[in-house]
Amino acid sequence: AGEKKTSEKAPGKKKPSEKKPAEQKAGQKEGGEKKKRVRKHHASRNPVLARGIGRYSRSAMYARKALYKRKYTAPETKIEKKKKEKPRATITKPVGGDKNGGSRVVKIRKMPRYYPTEDVPRKLLSHGKKPFSQHKRRLRASITPGTVLILLTGRHRGKRVVFLKQLDTGLLLVTGPLAINRVPLRRAHQKFVIATSTKVDISGVKIPKHLTDAYFKKKRLRKPKHQEGEIFDTEKEKYELTEQRKTDQKAVDSQVLAQIKKVPQLRGYLRSTFCLSNGVYPHKLVF
Amino acid sequence: VFKRFVEIGRVAFISFGPHAGKLVAIVDVIDQNRALVDGPCSGVRRQAMPFKCMQLTDFVLKFPHSARQKCVRLAWEKENINEKWAATRWAKKIEAREKKAKMTDFDRYKVMKAKKMRNRIIKHEMKKLQKMASKKGKKPEKPEKPAKSAKPAKAKKSEKVQKAPKAQK
């Protein structure tokens, strides 16, 4: 089979060389076509002695297949090109102060100024330990946008509140609305909340996109100017209401209130607080 | 002293077990503790059932002992037991209990408001009557009127209570 194929190739190759003067264009075309076409694969050059056992060894096969002259490299990808671009090693900065005027060349990445006596031991490989930002967020099936929730902890405990959406950290964005029970746009934790089966239709309500965790996060000032006595006073302990919060509250509440007013007695329900009394057992209540 | 007896054709209410809450008719007595029982219109197959889990009702059907299911069914439908049962206070109490257990938080709030309003109305009327009674000196007036004023208030409250759990379903 090998011989037949080589004989086929040979006349094929010879054709353009023979017909050079007459059909140069055709020959060139054929040659060009052959280069583009995938070369026919040769049959196995390693005859089989028994199943799984060939006649020639790896090194003999290397020579027989002429792999020494067939070395391919993958095309360089964009990422590799970017990697080749070396980052700047040094930067020239102007000299100020004593020797004002000229410029000096400064290394960007400097050698370490301290080598520890003992090297830090290499950490063992771990698997599946993700940072909090990559954790999977779950939401109970009973909590859907528009559900009335009962807050159980915090300064608003016992209050009934409307659920808007779940934020990226998994906390629930919730609003009173403020006009009804003085609960502003606030975050609540899923575990410290009872989901009732009462739902408000919130499908048409548009919640502004800038209400994220960063918006609600508590702010801490950190600029100690070497005066340790004053640090404990200047940190914000009192919460200050900003104008942005007021406008956001209005924007969301106006839409939610409109939906609440459609259901009779819902407004009064949201104004009331949840409490247990004699003979009321939470495990027996249907919420 | 005893008004309801175990007899052929007595309709019984099953209080516990796999068929709890259903009505059956006693077809025959097996021994001191068990009866052959059949509930064609309530989804209970013909079977033996201990007397302990049966509670007798006021209804009796007419069919001979060991009558087949078809006869029991005919008698049941002729007497219209299902409708009669639903009209009894017993069945209504059961239904009210079920509704109460299914009340959601919102329903409980609505009931509370309705009760509050009803009690206000009643108190208001009572106070009126008391005032009138005290004004007219020490003439002992028999309370005929509170019965009249309580009735419209009760009607209002029962409507609201029924509306509240029903509306949610």
Coordinates of C-alpha atoms in Angstrom, one line a residue:
Chain A
A1 CA 0.0 0.0 0.0
G2 CA 2.9 2.3 0.8
E3 CA 4.5 1.7 -2.6
K4 CA 1.3 2.5 -4.5
K5 CA 0.9 5.7 -2.7
T6 CA 4.4 6.9 -3.3
S7 CA 4.0 6.0 -7.0
E8 CA 0.8 8.1 -7.1
K9 CA 2.6 11.0 -5.5
A10 CA 5.6 10.7 -7.8
P11 CA 3.8 11.2 -11.1
G12 CA 1.7 13.9 -9.4
K13 CA 4.9 15.7 -8.5
K14 CA 6.5 15.1 -11.9
K15 CA 3.5 16.5 -13.8
P16 CA 4.2 20.1 -13.2
S17 CA 7.9 19.7 -13.9
E18 CA 7.3 18.0 -17.3
K19 CA 4.6 20.3 -18.5
K20 CA 6.5 23.4 -17.5
P21 CA 6.7 25.2 -20.7
A22 CA 3.2 24.4 -21.9
E23 CA 1.1 24.6 -18.8
Q24 CA 2.9 26.6 -16.3
K25 CA -0.1 28.2 -14.9
A26 CA -1.9 24.8 -14.5
G27 CA 1.2 23.3 -12.9
Q28 CA 1.4 26.2 -10.5
K29 CA -2.2 25.8 -9.7
E30 CA -1.8 22.1 -8.9
G31 CA 1.2 22.7 -6.8
G32 CA -0.6 25.4 -5.0
E33 CA -3.6 23.2 -4.5
K34 CA -1.5 20.3 -3.2
K35 CA 0.1 22.5 -0.6
K36 CA -3.3 23.7 0.6
R37 CA -4.8 20.2 0.5
V38 CA -4.2 18.1 3.6
R39 CA -1.5 15.6 2.8
K40 CA -2.8 12.0 2.6
H41 CA -1.9 10.1 5.7
H42 CA 0.6 7.3 5.3
A43 CA -0.3 3.9 6.5
S44 CA 1.3 2.8 9.7
R45 CA 5.1 2.4 9.3
N46 CA 5.1 0.0 12.3
P47 CA 4.0 -3.5 11.3
V48 CA 2.0 -5.3 14.0
L49 CA 3.6 -8.4 15.5
A50 CA 0.8 -9.2 18.0
R51 CA -2.0 -7.0 19.3
G52 CA -0.4 -4.0 21.0
I53 CA 3.1 -4.9 20.0
G54 CA 4.9 -3.2 17.1
R55 CA 8.0 -4.2 15.2
Y56 CA 10.0 -1.0 15.9
S57 CA 10.8 0.8 19.1
R58 CA 10.0 4.5 19.9
S59 CA 13.3 5.7 18.8
A60 CA 13.2 3.6 15.6
M61 CA 9.8 5.0 14.8
Y62 CA 11.0 8.5 15.3
A63 CA 13.6 8.0 12.7
R64 CA 11.2 6.2 10.3
K65 CA 8.6 8.9 10.5
A66 CA 11.3 11.5 10.0
L67 CA 10.0 13.5 13.0
Y68 CA 13.4 15.2 13.2
K69 CA 12.5 17.4 10.3
R70 CA 8.8 17.8 11.2
K71 CA 8.7 20.2 14.1
Y72 CA 5.5 22.3 14.4
T73 CA 4.9 25.2 16.7
A74 CA 1.4 26.5 17.5
P75 CA 0.7 30.0 16.3
E76 CA 1.5 32.6 18.8
T77 CA -1.7 33.7 20.6
K78 CA -2.5 37.2 21.6
I79 CA -1.9 36.3 25.2
E80 CA 1.6 35.1 24.5
K81 CA 2.3 38.2 22.5
K82 CA 1.2 40.3 25.5
K83 CA 3.4 38.3 27.8
K84 CA 6.4 38.8 25.5
E85 CA 6.0 42.5 26.0
K86 CA 8.2 43.0 29.0
P87 CA 7.0 45.5 31.6
R88 CA 9.0 48.6 32.1
A89 CA 12.0 47.8 34.3
T90 CA 13.1 51.4 35.1
I91 CA 11.7 54.8 35.1
T92 CA 13.4 58.2 34.9
K93 CA 12.3 60.7 37.5
P94 CA 13.3 64.4 37.8
V95 CA 15.5 65.3 40.8
G96 CA 14.2 67.9 43.2
G97 CA 15.6 69.2 46.4
D98 CA 19.4 69.4 46.8
K99 CA 20.6 68.3 43.4
N100 CA 17.7 70.0 41.6
G101 CA 17.7 70.0 37.8
G102 CA 18.8 66.7 36.4
S103 CA 17.1 63.3 36.3
R104 CA 17.9 60.0 37.6
V105 CA 16.9 56.5 36.6
V106 CA 15.0 54.6 39.2
K107 CA 14.1 50.9 39.3
I108 CA 10.4 50.2 39.4
R109 CA 10.7 46.8 41.0
K110 CA 13.4 46.9 43.7
M111 CA 15.3 44.1 45.3
P112 CA 13.9 43.1 48.7
R113 CA 15.4 45.0 51.7
Y114 CA 15.1 42.1 54.1
Y115 CA 15.5 38.3 53.8
P116 CA 14.1 36.3 56.6
T117 CA 16.4 33.8 58.4
E118 CA 13.9 31.0 58.0
D119 CA 12.0 30.6 54.8
V120 CA 8.3 30.4 55.0
P121 CA 7.2 26.8 54.5
R122 CA 5.2 26.1 51.3
K123 CA 1.5 25.8 51.8
L124 CA -0.2 22.5 51.1
L125 CA -2.6 22.5 48.1
S126 CA -6.2 22.9 49.1
H127 CA -9.2 22.5 47.0
G128 CA -12.6 24.1 46.9
K129 CA -11.9 26.8 49.5
K130 CA -13.3 29.8 47.8
P131 CA -13.3 33.4 49.2
F132 CA -16.6 34.9 50.3
S133 CA -17.0 36.9 47.1
Q134 CA -17.2 33.6 45.1
H135 CA -19.5 31.7 47.4
K136 CA -22.8 30.5 46.1
R137 CA -25.7 32.6 47.2
R138 CA -29.0 30.8 48.1
L139 CA -32.4 32.1 48.7
R140 CA -35.3 30.3 50.3
A141 CA -38.1 29.4 48.0
S142 CA -40.6 31.1 50.2
I143 CA -38.9 34.5 49.7
T144 CA -39.7 36.0 46.3
P145 CA -39.7 39.7 45.3
G146 CA -42.7 41.3 47.0
T147 CA -43.0 39.0 49.9
V148 CA -43.9 40.5 53.3
L149 CA -41.2 39.5 55.7
I150 CA -41.1 39.7 59.5
L151 CA -37.8 41.0 60.8
L152 CA -36.7 39.2 63.9
T153 CA -33.5 41.0 65.0
G154 CA -32.1 44.5 64.9
R155 CA -33.8 47.7 65.9
H156 CA -36.8 46.9 63.6
R157 CA -37.6 43.6 65.2
G158 CA -41.2 42.5 64.9
K159 CA -41.9 44.8 62.0
R160 CA -43.4 43.6 58.8
V161 CA -41.5 44.7 55.7
V162 CA -41.6 44.3 52.0
F163 CA -38.8 42.3 50.3
L164 CA -37.3 43.8 47.1
K165 CA -34.4 41.8 46.0
Q166 CA -31.3 39.8 47.0
L167 CA -28.0 41.7 46.8
D168 CA -24.7 40.2 45.7
T169 CA -23.5 39.3 49.2
G170 CA -26.7 37.4 49.8
L171 CA -28.4 39.9 52.0
L172 CA -31.9 40.9 51.3
L173 CA -32.8 44.4 50.3
V174 CA -35.9 45.4 52.1
T175 CA -38.1 48.5 52.6
G176 CA -40.8 49.4 55.1
P177 CA -42.0 51.4 53.1
L178 CA -40.7 54.3 55.3
A179 CA -44.1 56.1 55.4
I180 CA -45.8 53.0 56.8
N181 CA -43.5 51.6 59.5
R182 CA -40.3 53.8 59.5
V183 CA -38.1 51.1 58.0
P184 CA -36.0 52.6 55.3
L185 CA -34.3 50.9 52.4
R186 CA -32.2 48.5 54.4
R187 CA -30.4 45.2 54.2
A188 CA -31.7 42.2 56.2
H189 CA -30.2 38.7 56.7
Q190 CA -32.2 35.8 55.3
K191 CA -31.7 33.7 58.5
F192 CA -33.2 36.3 60.8
V193 CA -36.4 36.8 58.9
I194 CA -39.7 35.0 58.7
A195 CA -41.2 34.8 55.3
T196 CA -45.0 35.1 55.3
S197 CA -47.1 33.9 52.4
T198 CA -48.5 37.4 51.7
K199 CA -47.1 38.9 48.5
V200 CA -47.2 42.3 47.0
D201 CA -47.1 42.6 43.2
I202 CA -43.7 44.2 42.7
S203 CA -43.1 43.2 39.1
G204 CA -43.5 46.7 37.8
V205 CA -41.3 48.3 40.4
K206 CA -37.9 49.5 39.1
I207 CA -35.2 49.4 41.7
P208 CA -32.3 51.8 41.0
K209 CA -29.1 49.9 40.1
H210 CA -26.8 51.8 42.3
L211 CA -28.4 50.2 45.4
T212 CA -25.7 47.6 46.0
D213 CA -23.8 46.3 49.1
A214 CA -21.2 49.1 48.8
Y215 CA -24.0 51.7 49.0
F216 CA -25.2 50.2 52.3
K217 CA -21.9 49.3 53.9
K218 CA -21.0 51.1 57.1
K219 CA -18.3 53.7 56.5
R220 CA -15.2 53.9 58.7
L221 CA -12.8 56.8 58.9
R222 CA -9.2 55.8 59.1
K223 CA -6.7 58.6 59.3
P224 CA -4.9 58.6 62.6
K225 CA -2.5 61.5 62.6
H226 CA -0.2 60.2 65.3
Q227 CA -2.6 61.3 68.0
E228 CA -3.8 58.2 69.7
G229 CA -6.0 60.0 72.2
E230 CA -8.4 61.3 69.6
I231 CA -8.9 58.2 67.5
F232 CA -11.8 56.9 69.5
D233 CA -13.7 60.1 69.3
T234 CA -13.6 61.0 65.6
E235 CA -14.8 57.6 64.2
K236 CA -18.4 57.9 63.1
E237 CA -20.7 56.5 65.7
K238 CA -23.8 58.5 64.7
Y239 CA -25.4 57.6 61.4
E240 CA -25.9 60.6 59.2
L241 CA -28.8 60.7 56.7
T242 CA -27.7 61.8 53.2
E243 CA -29.8 63.4 50.6
Q244 CA -29.1 60.5 48.2
R245 CA -30.7 58.1 50.6
K246 CA -33.8 60.3 50.8
T247 CA -34.2 60.5 47.1
D248 CA -33.7 56.8 46.6
Q249 CA -36.2 56.0 49.4
K250 CA -38.8 58.2 47.7
A251 CA -38.2 56.8 44.3
V252 CA -38.7 53.2 45.5
D253 CA -41.4 53.8 48.0
S254 CA -43.7 55.7 45.7
Q255 CA -43.9 52.7 43.4
V256 CA -44.3 50.2 46.2
L257 CA -46.9 52.2 48.1
A258 CA -49.0 52.3 44.9
Q259 CA -49.1 48.6 44.9
I260 CA -49.8 48.3 48.6
K261 CA -52.8 50.5 48.4
K262 CA -54.4 48.2 46.0
V263 CA -54.8 45.4 48.5
P264 CA -57.3 46.1 51.3
Q265 CA -56.0 46.3 54.8
L266 CA -52.4 45.6 53.7
R267 CA -51.3 49.0 54.8
G268 CA -52.6 48.5 58.3
Y269 CA -51.0 45.0 58.3
L270 CA -47.6 46.5 57.5
R271 CA -48.0 49.1 60.2
S272 CA -48.6 46.5 62.9
T273 CA -45.8 44.5 64.6
F274 CA -45.6 40.8 65.1
C275 CA -45.8 39.4 68.7
L276 CA -46.4 36.2 70.4
S277 CA -48.9 35.8 73.3
N278 CA -50.3 33.1 75.4
G279 CA -51.3 30.0 73.5
V280 CA -49.5 31.1 70.3
Y281 CA -46.8 28.7 69.3
P282 CA -44.6 29.6 66.3
H283 CA -44.2 26.0 65.3
K284 CA -48.0 25.7 64.9
L285 CA -48.5 29.0 63.1
V286 CA -48.9 29.1 59.4
F287 CA -47.2 32.2 58.2
Chain B
V1 CA -79.9 8.3 78.2
F2 CA -78.3 7.0 75.0
K3 CA -79.8 8.4 71.8
R4 CA -77.5 7.1 69.1
F5 CA -77.2 3.4 68.7
V6 CA -75.0 1.1 66.7
E7 CA -77.4 -0.4 64.2
I8 CA -77.4 -1.4 60.6
G9 CA -77.5 1.7 58.5
R10 CA -76.1 4.1 61.2
V11 CA -73.8 6.7 59.6
A12 CA -70.6 7.1 61.6
F13 CA -67.8 9.6 61.4
I14 CA -64.3 8.2 61.5
S15 CA -62.2 10.1 64.0
F16 CA -58.7 8.6 63.5
G17 CA -56.9 6.2 61.4
P18 CA -56.2 6.2 57.7
H19 CA -59.7 7.3 56.8
A20 CA -60.0 10.0 59.5
G21 CA -62.6 12.6 58.8
K22 CA -64.8 10.5 56.5
L23 CA -68.4 9.3 56.9
V24 CA -69.3 5.6 56.6
A25 CA -72.4 3.5 57.1
I26 CA -72.4 0.4 59.4
V27 CA -73.4 -2.5 57.2
D28 CA -73.0 -5.4 59.7
V29 CA -71.5 -6.2 63.1
I30 CA -68.7 -8.6 63.2
D31 CA -68.1 -9.0 66.9
Q32 CA -67.9 -6.9 70.0
N33 CA -65.3 -4.6 68.7
R34 CA -65.6 -4.5 64.9
A35 CA -68.2 -3.7 62.3
L36 CA -68.4 -4.2 58.6
V37 CA -68.4 -0.7 57.2
D38 CA -68.9 0.9 53.8
G39 CA -68.6 4.5 52.5
P40 CA -69.3 4.5 48.8
C41 CA -69.9 8.2 48.6
S42 CA -67.0 9.1 50.8
G43 CA -64.2 7.0 49.3
V44 CA -64.0 4.3 52.0
R45 CA -63.9 0.8 50.7
R46 CA -66.0 -1.9 52.3
Q47 CA -64.0 -3.1 55.3
A48 CA -63.9 -4.1 58.9
M49 CA -63.5 -1.2 61.3
P50 CA -63.2 -1.1 65.0
F51 CA -65.9 0.8 66.9
K52 CA -63.4 2.8 68.8
C53 CA -62.5 4.9 65.8
M54 CA -66.1 5.5 64.8
Q55 CA -68.3 8.3 66.2
L56 CA -72.0 7.8 65.7
T57 CA -74.0 10.6 63.9
D58 CA -77.7 11.2 63.9
F59 CA -78.3 9.8 60.5
V60 CA -79.6 6.3 59.9
L61 CA -80.1 4.7 56.5
K62 CA -82.4 2.0 55.5
F63 CA -80.9 -1.1 54.0
P64 CA -80.8 -4.8 55.1
H65 CA -77.7 -6.2 56.8
S66 CA -74.8 -7.2 54.6
A67 CA -76.4 -5.3 51.7
R68 CA -74.0 -4.8 48.8
Q69 CA -72.3 -1.5 48.1
K70 CA -74.8 -0.5 45.4
C71 CA -77.6 -0.7 47.9
V72 CA -75.7 1.3 50.4
R73 CA -75.0 3.9 47.8
L74 CA -78.6 4.2 46.7
A75 CA -79.7 4.6 50.3
W76 CA -77.0 7.2 50.9
E77 CA -77.9 9.3 47.9
K78 CA -81.6 9.0 48.5
E79 CA -81.2 10.4 52.0
N80 CA -78.7 13.0 50.7
I81 CA -76.4 12.4 53.6
N82 CA -73.5 14.4 52.3
E83 CA -75.6 17.6 52.2
K84 CA -77.2 16.9 55.5
W85 CA -73.9 16.3 57.1
A86 CA -72.4 19.6 55.7
A87 CA -75.4 21.4 57.3
T88 CA -74.8 20.0 60.8
R89 CA -73.1 22.1 63.4
W90 CA -70.6 19.2 63.9
A91 CA -69.3 19.5 60.3
K92 CA -69.3 23.3 60.5
K93 CA -67.2 23.2 63.6
I94 CA -64.7 20.9 61.9
E95 CA -64.5 23.2 59.0
A96 CA -64.0 26.2 61.2
R97 CA -61.2 24.5 63.0
E98 CA -59.5 23.6 59.7
K99 CA -59.8 27.2 58.5
K100 CA -58.4 28.6 61.7
A101 CA -55.3 26.3 61.4
K102 CA -54.7 27.4 57.9
M103 CA -54.9 31.1 58.7
T104 CA -51.9 33.1 57.5
D105 CA -50.4 36.0 59.4
F106 CA -52.3 38.4 57.2
D107 CA -55.6 36.6 57.9
R108 CA -54.9 36.7 61.6
Y109 CA -54.5 40.4 61.4
K110 CA -57.8 40.8 59.5
V111 CA -59.6 38.7 62.0
M112 CA -58.2 40.7 64.9
K113 CA -59.4 43.9 63.3
A114 CA -62.8 42.5 62.6
K115 CA -63.1 41.2 66.2
K116 CA -62.0 44.5 67.5
M117 CA -64.6 46.4 65.5
R118 CA -67.4 44.0 66.5
N119 CA -66.5 44.3 70.2
R120 CA -66.6 48.0 69.9
I121 CA -70.0 48.0 68.4
I122 CA -71.3 45.7 71.1
K123 CA -69.7 47.7 73.9
H124 CA -71.2 50.9 72.4
E125 CA -74.7 49.4 72.5
M126 CA -74.2 48.1 76.0
K127 CA -73.1 51.5 77.2
K128 CA -76.1 53.1 75.6
L129 CA -78.4 50.8 77.3
Q130 CA -76.7 51.2 80.6
K131 CA -76.9 54.9 80.3
M132 CA -80.6 54.7 79.6
A133 CA -81.2 52.4 82.4
S134 CA -79.3 54.6 84.9
K135 CA -81.1 57.7 83.6
K136 CA -84.6 56.3 84.1
G137 CA -83.9 55.9 87.7
K138 CA -83.8 52.6 89.4
K139 CA -86.4 50.9 87.3
P140 CA -85.1 47.5 86.5
E141 CA -85.3 47.2 82.7
K142 CA -85.1 43.7 81.3
P143 CA -82.4 43.4 78.6
E144 CA -84.5 42.7 75.6
K145 CA -82.8 45.0 73.3
P146 CA -79.2 43.7 73.6
A147 CA -80.3 40.5 71.9
K148 CA -81.5 42.5 68.9
S149 CA -78.3 44.7 68.7
A150 CA -76.0 41.7 69.2
K151 CA -77.5 39.9 66.2
P152 CA -76.6 42.4 63.5
A153 CA -73.1 42.7 65.1
K154 CA -72.7 38.9 65.0
A155 CA -73.8 38.8 61.4
K156 CA -71.2 41.4 60.5
K157 CA -68.4 39.6 62.3
S158 CA -69.2 36.2 60.9
E159 CA -69.3 37.7 57.4
K160 CA -65.9 39.3 58.0
V161 CA -64.4 36.2 59.6
Q162 CA -65.6 34.0 56.7
K163 CA -64.5 36.5 54.1
A164 CA -61.1 36.8 55.6
P165 CA -60.0 33.2 55.4
K166 CA -62.1 32.6 52.3
A167 CA -60.7 35.5 50.4
Q168 CA -57.2 34.2 50.9
K169 CA -58.0 30.8 49.5

